[in-house]
mmCIF file of C-alpha atoms in Angstrom:
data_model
loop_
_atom_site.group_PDB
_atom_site.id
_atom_site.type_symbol
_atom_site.label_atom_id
_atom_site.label_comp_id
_atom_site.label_asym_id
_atom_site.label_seq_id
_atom_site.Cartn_x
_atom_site.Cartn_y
_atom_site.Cartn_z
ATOM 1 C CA UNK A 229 -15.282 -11.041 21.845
ATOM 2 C CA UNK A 230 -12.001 -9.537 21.232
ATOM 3 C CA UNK A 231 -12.064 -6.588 18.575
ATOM 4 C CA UNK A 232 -10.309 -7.600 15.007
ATOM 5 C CA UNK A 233 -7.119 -5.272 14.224
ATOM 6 C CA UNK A 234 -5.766 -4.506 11.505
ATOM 7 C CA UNK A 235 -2.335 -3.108 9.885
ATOM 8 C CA UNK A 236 0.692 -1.923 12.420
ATOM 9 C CA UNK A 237 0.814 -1.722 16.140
ATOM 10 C CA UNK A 238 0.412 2.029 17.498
ATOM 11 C CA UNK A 239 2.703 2.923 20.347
ATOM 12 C CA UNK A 240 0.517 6.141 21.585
ATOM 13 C CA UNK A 241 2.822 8.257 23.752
ATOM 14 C CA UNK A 242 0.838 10.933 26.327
ATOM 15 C CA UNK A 243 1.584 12.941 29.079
ATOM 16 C CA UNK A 244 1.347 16.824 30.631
ATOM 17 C CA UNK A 245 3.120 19.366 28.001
ATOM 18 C CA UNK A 246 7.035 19.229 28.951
ATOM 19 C CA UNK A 247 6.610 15.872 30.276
ATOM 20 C CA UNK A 248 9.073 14.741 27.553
ATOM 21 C CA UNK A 249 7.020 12.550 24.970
ATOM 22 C CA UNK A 250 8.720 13.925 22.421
ATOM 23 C CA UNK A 251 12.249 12.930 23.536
ATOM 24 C CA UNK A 252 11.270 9.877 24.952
ATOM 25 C CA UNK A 253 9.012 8.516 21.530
ATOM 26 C CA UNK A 254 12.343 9.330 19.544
ATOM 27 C CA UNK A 255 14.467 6.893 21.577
ATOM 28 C CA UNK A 256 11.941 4.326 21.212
ATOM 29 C CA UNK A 257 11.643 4.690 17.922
ATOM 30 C CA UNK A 258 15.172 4.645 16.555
ATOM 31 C CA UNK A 259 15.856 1.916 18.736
ATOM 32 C CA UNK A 260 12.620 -0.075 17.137
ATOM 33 C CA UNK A 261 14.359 0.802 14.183
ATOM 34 C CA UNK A 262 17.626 -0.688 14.730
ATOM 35 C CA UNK A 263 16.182 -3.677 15.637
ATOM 36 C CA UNK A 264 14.833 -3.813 11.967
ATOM 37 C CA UNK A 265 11.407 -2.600 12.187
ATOM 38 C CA UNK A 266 9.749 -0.562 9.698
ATOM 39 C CA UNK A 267 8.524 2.481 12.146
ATOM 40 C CA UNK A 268 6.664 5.544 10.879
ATOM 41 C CA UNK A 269 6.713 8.619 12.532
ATOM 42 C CA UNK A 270 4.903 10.750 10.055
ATOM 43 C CA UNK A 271 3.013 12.743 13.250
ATOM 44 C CA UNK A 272 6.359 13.714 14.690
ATOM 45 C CA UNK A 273 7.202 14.768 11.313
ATOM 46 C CA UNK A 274 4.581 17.110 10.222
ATOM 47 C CA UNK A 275 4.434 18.525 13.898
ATOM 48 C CA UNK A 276 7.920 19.084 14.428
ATOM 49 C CA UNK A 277 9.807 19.254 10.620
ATOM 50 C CA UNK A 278 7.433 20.714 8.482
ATOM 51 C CA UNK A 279 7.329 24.472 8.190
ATOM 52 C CA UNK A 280 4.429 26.256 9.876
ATOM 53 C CA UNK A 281 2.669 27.618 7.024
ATOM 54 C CA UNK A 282 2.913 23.587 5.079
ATOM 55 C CA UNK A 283 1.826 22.321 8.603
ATOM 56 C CA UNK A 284 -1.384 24.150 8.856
ATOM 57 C CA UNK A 285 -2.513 23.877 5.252
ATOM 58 C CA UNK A 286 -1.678 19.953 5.318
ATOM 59 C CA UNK A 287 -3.470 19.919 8.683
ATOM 60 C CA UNK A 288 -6.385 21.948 7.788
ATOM 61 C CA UNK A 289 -6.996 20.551 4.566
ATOM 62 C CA UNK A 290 -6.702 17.005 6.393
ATOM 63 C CA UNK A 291 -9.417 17.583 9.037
ATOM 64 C CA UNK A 292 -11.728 19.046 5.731
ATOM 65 C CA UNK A 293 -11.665 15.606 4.082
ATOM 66 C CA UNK A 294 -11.479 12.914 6.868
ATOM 67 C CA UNK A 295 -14.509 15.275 8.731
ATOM 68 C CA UNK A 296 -16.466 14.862 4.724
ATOM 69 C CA UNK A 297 -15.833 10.560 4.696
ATOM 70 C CA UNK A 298 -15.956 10.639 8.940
ATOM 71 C CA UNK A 299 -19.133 13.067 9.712
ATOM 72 C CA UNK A 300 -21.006 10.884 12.177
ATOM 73 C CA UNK A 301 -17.984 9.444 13.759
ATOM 74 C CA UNK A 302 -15.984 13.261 13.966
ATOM 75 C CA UNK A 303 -20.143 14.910 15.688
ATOM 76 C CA UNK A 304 -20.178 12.012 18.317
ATOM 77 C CA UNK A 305 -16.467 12.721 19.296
ATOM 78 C CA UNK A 306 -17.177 16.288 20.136
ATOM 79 C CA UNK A 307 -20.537 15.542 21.754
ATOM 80 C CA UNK A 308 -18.714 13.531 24.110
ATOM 81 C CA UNK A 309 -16.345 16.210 24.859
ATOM 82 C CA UNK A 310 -19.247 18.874 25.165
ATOM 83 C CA UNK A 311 -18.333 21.500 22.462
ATOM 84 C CA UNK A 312 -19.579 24.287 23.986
ATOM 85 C CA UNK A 313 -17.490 24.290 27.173
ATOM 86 C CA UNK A 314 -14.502 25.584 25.306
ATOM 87 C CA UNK A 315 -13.464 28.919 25.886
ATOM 88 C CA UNK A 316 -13.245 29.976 22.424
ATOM 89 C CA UNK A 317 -14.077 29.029 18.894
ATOM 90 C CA UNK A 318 -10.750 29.547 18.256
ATOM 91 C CA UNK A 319 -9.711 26.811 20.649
ATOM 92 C CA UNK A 320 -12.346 24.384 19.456
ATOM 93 C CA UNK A 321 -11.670 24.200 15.429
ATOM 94 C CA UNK A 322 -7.912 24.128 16.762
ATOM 95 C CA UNK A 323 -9.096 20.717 18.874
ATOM 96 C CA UNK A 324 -11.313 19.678 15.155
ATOM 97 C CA UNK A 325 -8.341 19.966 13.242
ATOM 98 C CA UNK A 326 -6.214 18.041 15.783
ATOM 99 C CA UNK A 327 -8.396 15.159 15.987
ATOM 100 C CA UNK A 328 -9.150 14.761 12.683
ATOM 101 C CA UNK A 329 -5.051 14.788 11.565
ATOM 102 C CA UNK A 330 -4.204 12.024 14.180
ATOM 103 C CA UNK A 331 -7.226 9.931 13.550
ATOM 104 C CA UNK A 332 -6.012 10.348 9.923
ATOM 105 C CA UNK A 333 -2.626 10.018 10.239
ATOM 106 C CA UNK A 334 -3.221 6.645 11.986
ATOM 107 C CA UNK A 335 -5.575 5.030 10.036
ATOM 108 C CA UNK A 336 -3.853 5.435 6.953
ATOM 109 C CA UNK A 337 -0.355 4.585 7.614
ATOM 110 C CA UNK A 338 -0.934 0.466 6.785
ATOM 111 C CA UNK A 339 2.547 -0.229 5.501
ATOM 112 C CA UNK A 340 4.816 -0.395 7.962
ATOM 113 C CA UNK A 341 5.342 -2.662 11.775
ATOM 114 C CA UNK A 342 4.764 0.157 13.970
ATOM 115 C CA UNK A 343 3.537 4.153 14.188
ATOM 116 C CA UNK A 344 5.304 6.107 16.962
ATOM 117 C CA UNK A 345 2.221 8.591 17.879
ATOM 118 C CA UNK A 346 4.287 11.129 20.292
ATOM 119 C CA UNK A 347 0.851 13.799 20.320
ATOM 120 C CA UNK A 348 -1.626 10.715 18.849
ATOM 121 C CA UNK A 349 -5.302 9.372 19.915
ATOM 122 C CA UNK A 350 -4.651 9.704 23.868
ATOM 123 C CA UNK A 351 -3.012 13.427 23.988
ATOM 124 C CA UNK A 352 -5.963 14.269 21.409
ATOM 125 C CA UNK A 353 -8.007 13.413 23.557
ATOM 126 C CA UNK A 354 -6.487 15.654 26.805
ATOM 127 C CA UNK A 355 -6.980 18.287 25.175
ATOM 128 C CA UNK A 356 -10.552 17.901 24.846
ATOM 129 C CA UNK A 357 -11.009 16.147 27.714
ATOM 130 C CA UNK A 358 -10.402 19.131 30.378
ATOM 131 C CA UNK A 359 -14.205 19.739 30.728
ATOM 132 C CA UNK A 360 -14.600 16.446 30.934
ATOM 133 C CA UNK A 361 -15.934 13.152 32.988
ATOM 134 C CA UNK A 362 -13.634 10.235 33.517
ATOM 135 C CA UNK A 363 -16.663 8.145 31.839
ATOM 136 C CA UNK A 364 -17.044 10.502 28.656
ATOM 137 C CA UNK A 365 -12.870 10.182 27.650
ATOM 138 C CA UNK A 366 -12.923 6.468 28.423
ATOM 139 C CA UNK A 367 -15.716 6.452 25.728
ATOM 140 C CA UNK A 368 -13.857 9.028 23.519
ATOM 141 C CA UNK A 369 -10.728 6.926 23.314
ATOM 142 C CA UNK A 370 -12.944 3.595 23.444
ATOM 143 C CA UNK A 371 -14.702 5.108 19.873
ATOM 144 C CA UNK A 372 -11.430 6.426 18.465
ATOM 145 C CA UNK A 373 -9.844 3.016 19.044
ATOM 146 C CA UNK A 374 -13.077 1.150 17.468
ATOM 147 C CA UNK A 375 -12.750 3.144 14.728
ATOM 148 C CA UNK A 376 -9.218 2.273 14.026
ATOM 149 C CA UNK A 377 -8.989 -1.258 14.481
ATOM 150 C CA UNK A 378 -5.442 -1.614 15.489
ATOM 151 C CA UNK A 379 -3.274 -2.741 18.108
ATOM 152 C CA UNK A 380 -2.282 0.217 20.756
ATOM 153 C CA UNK A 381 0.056 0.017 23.009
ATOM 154 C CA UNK A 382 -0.597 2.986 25.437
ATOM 155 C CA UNK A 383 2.515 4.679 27.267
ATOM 156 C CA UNK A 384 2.017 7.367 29.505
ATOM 157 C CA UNK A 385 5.245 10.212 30.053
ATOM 158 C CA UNK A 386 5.424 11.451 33.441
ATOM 159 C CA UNK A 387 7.264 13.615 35.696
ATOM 160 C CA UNK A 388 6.510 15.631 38.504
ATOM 161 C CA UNK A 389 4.798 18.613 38.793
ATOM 162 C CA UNK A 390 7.851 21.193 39.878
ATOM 163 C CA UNK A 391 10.339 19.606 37.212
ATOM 164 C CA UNK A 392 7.502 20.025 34.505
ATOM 165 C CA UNK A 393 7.045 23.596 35.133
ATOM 166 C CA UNK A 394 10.714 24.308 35.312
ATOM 167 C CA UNK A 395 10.908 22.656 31.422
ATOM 168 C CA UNK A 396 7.812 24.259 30.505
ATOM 169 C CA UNK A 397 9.441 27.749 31.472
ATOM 170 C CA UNK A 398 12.503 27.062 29.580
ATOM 171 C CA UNK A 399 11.214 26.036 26.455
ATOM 172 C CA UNK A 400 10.037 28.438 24.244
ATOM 173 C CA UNK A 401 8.232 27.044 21.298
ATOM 174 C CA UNK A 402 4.979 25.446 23.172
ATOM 175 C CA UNK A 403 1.488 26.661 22.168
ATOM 176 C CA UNK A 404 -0.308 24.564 24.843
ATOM 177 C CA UNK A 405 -3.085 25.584 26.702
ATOM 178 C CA UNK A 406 -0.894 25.173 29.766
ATOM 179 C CA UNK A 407 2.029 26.878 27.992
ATOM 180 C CA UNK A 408 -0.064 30.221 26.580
ATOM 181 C CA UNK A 409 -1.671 30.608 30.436
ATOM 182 C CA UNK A 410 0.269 33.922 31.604
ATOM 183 C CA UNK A 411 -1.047 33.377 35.264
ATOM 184 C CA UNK A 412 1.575 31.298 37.391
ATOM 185 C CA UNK A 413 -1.060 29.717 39.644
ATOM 186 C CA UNK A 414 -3.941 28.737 36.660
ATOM 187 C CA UNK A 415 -0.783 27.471 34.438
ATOM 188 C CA UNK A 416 0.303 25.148 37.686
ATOM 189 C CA UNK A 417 -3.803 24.262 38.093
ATOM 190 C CA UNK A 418 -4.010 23.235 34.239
ATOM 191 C CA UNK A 419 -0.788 20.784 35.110
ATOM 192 C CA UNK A 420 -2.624 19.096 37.887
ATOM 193 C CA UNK A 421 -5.780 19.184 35.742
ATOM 194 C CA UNK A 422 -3.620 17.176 33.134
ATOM 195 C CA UNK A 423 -1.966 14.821 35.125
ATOM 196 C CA UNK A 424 -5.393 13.891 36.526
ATOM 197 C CA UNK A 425 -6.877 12.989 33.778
ATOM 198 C CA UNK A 426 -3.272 11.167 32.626
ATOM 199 C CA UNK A 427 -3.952 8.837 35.692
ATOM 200 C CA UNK A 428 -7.232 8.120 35.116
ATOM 201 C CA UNK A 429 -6.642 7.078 31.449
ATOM 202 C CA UNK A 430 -3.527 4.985 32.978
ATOM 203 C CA UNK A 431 -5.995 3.127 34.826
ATOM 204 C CA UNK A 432 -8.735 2.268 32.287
ATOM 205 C CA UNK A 433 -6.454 1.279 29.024
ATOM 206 C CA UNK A 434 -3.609 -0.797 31.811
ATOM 207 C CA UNK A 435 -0.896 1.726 30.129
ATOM 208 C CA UNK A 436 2.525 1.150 30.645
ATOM 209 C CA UNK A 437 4.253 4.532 32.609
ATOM 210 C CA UNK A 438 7.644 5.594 31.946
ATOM 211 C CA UNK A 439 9.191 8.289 34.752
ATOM 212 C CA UNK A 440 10.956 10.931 32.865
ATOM 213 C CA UNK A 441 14.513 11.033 35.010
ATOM 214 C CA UNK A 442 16.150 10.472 31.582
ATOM 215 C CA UNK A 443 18.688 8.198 33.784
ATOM 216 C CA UNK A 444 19.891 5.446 31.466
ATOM 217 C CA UNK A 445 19.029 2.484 32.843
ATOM 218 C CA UNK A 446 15.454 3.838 33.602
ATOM 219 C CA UNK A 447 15.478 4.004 29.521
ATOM 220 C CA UNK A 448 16.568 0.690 29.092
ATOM 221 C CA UNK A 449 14.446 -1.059 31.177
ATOM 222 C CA UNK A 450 11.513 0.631 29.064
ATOM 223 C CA UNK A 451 13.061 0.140 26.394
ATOM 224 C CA UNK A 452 12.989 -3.587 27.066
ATOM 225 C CA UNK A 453 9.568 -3.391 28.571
ATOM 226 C CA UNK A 454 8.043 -2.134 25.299
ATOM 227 C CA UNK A 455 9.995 -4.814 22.948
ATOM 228 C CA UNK A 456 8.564 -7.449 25.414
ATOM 229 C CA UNK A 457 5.342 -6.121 24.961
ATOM 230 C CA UNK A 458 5.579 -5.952 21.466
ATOM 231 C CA UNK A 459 6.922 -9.200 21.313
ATOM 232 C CA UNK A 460 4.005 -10.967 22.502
ATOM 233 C CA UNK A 461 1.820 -8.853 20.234
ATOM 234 C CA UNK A 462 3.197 -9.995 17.138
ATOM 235 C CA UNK A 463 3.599 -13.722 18.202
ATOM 236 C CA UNK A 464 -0.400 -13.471 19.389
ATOM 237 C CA UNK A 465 -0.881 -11.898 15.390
ATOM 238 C CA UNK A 466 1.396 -14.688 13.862
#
């Protein structure tokens, strides 16, 4: 039996850090928006607009009250991704927070057609997936998307390996795991570590892929792909 959804359709952008999600979920979205749907990208927003010290607070004082309504839900999550294989405590309330501010940020955002998610559910779950079986982030994402109840149209970023760590050294305001790894060889070992786990999650949720060349016409074909896609979401709803 199919699951019931409700509220807008999720486009959930993920990929290695660099990969270009960020560019690439933009262009999607103001072209959604053009075509006269109502798109909210209030992730992109507090991640990339807000000022640091606003961004933490509203973050941190998000993952207090969705973990108080969402205890059971929020304990089984991390069991899955085996808490105590994280290198630090540091790292893992950074991954708690995280969670908890897309899983809230998603659930609550019921008036409008569609929420652009360029870090959402699926790059949540990378990051906590590292130490992790394929089986035990298929059933991370599989609970995070019960919980929800929406329609999610999965898209994964990707580029190659050499190109990604040529953006990655260029860019200076990451604070990735990949990005704050000072060895060369570990940083390069996290990438492949990524874009395994990227595949994998390809395969079980059927996601569509976009290759990051940033050539035109490989961004209007997606960009055509996804409208299909949405298309036959909405007529399936109506």
């Amino acid at each position: 039996m199919a699951m019931e959804t409700t509220g807008p359709t999720i486009i959930d952008f993920y990929g290695a850090p660099g990969s270009g999600k960020t560019t690439v979920s933009r262009m999607v979205s103001k072209k959604l928006a053009d075509e006269g749907y109502k798109v909210d990208e209030h992730i992109f927003q507090v991640n990339n607009e807000y000022h640091p010290v606003n961004r933490i607070f509203i973050k941190g004082l998000t993952a207090v009250g969705y973990t108080l309504k969402n205890f059971a839900f929020i304990k089984e999550i991390f069991s899955l991704a085996q808490l105590h294989t994280f290198s630090s405590r540091k790292i893992a309330v950074k991954q708690w927070v995280n969670v908890c501010f897309v899983m809230s940020s998603l659930a609550r955002r019921r008036n409008q057609d569609i929420i652009i998610a360029e870090q959402g559910l699926t790059q949540a779950v990378i990051s906590l997936a590292l130490n992790c079986t394929p089986k035990d982030f298929s059933a991370m994402i599989n609970k995070m998307e019960k919980h929800l109840s929406a329609d999610i149209v999965y898209v994964h970023v990707r580029i190659g390996t050499a190109e990604n760590l040529t953006r990655l050294k260029n860019r200076n305001e990451g604070n990735s795991e990949v990005e704050l790894e000072a060895d060369g060889k570990k940083k390069e070992e996290l990438l492949d570590n990524i874009n395994e786990i990227c595949e994998e999650i390809k395969i079980i949720k059927n996601c569509l892929t976009f290759d990051n060349t940033m050539e035109a016409d490989s961004m209007e074909k997606f960009q055509q792909l996804i409208e299909k896609h949405l298309a036959s979401q909405l007529k399936f709803e109506l």
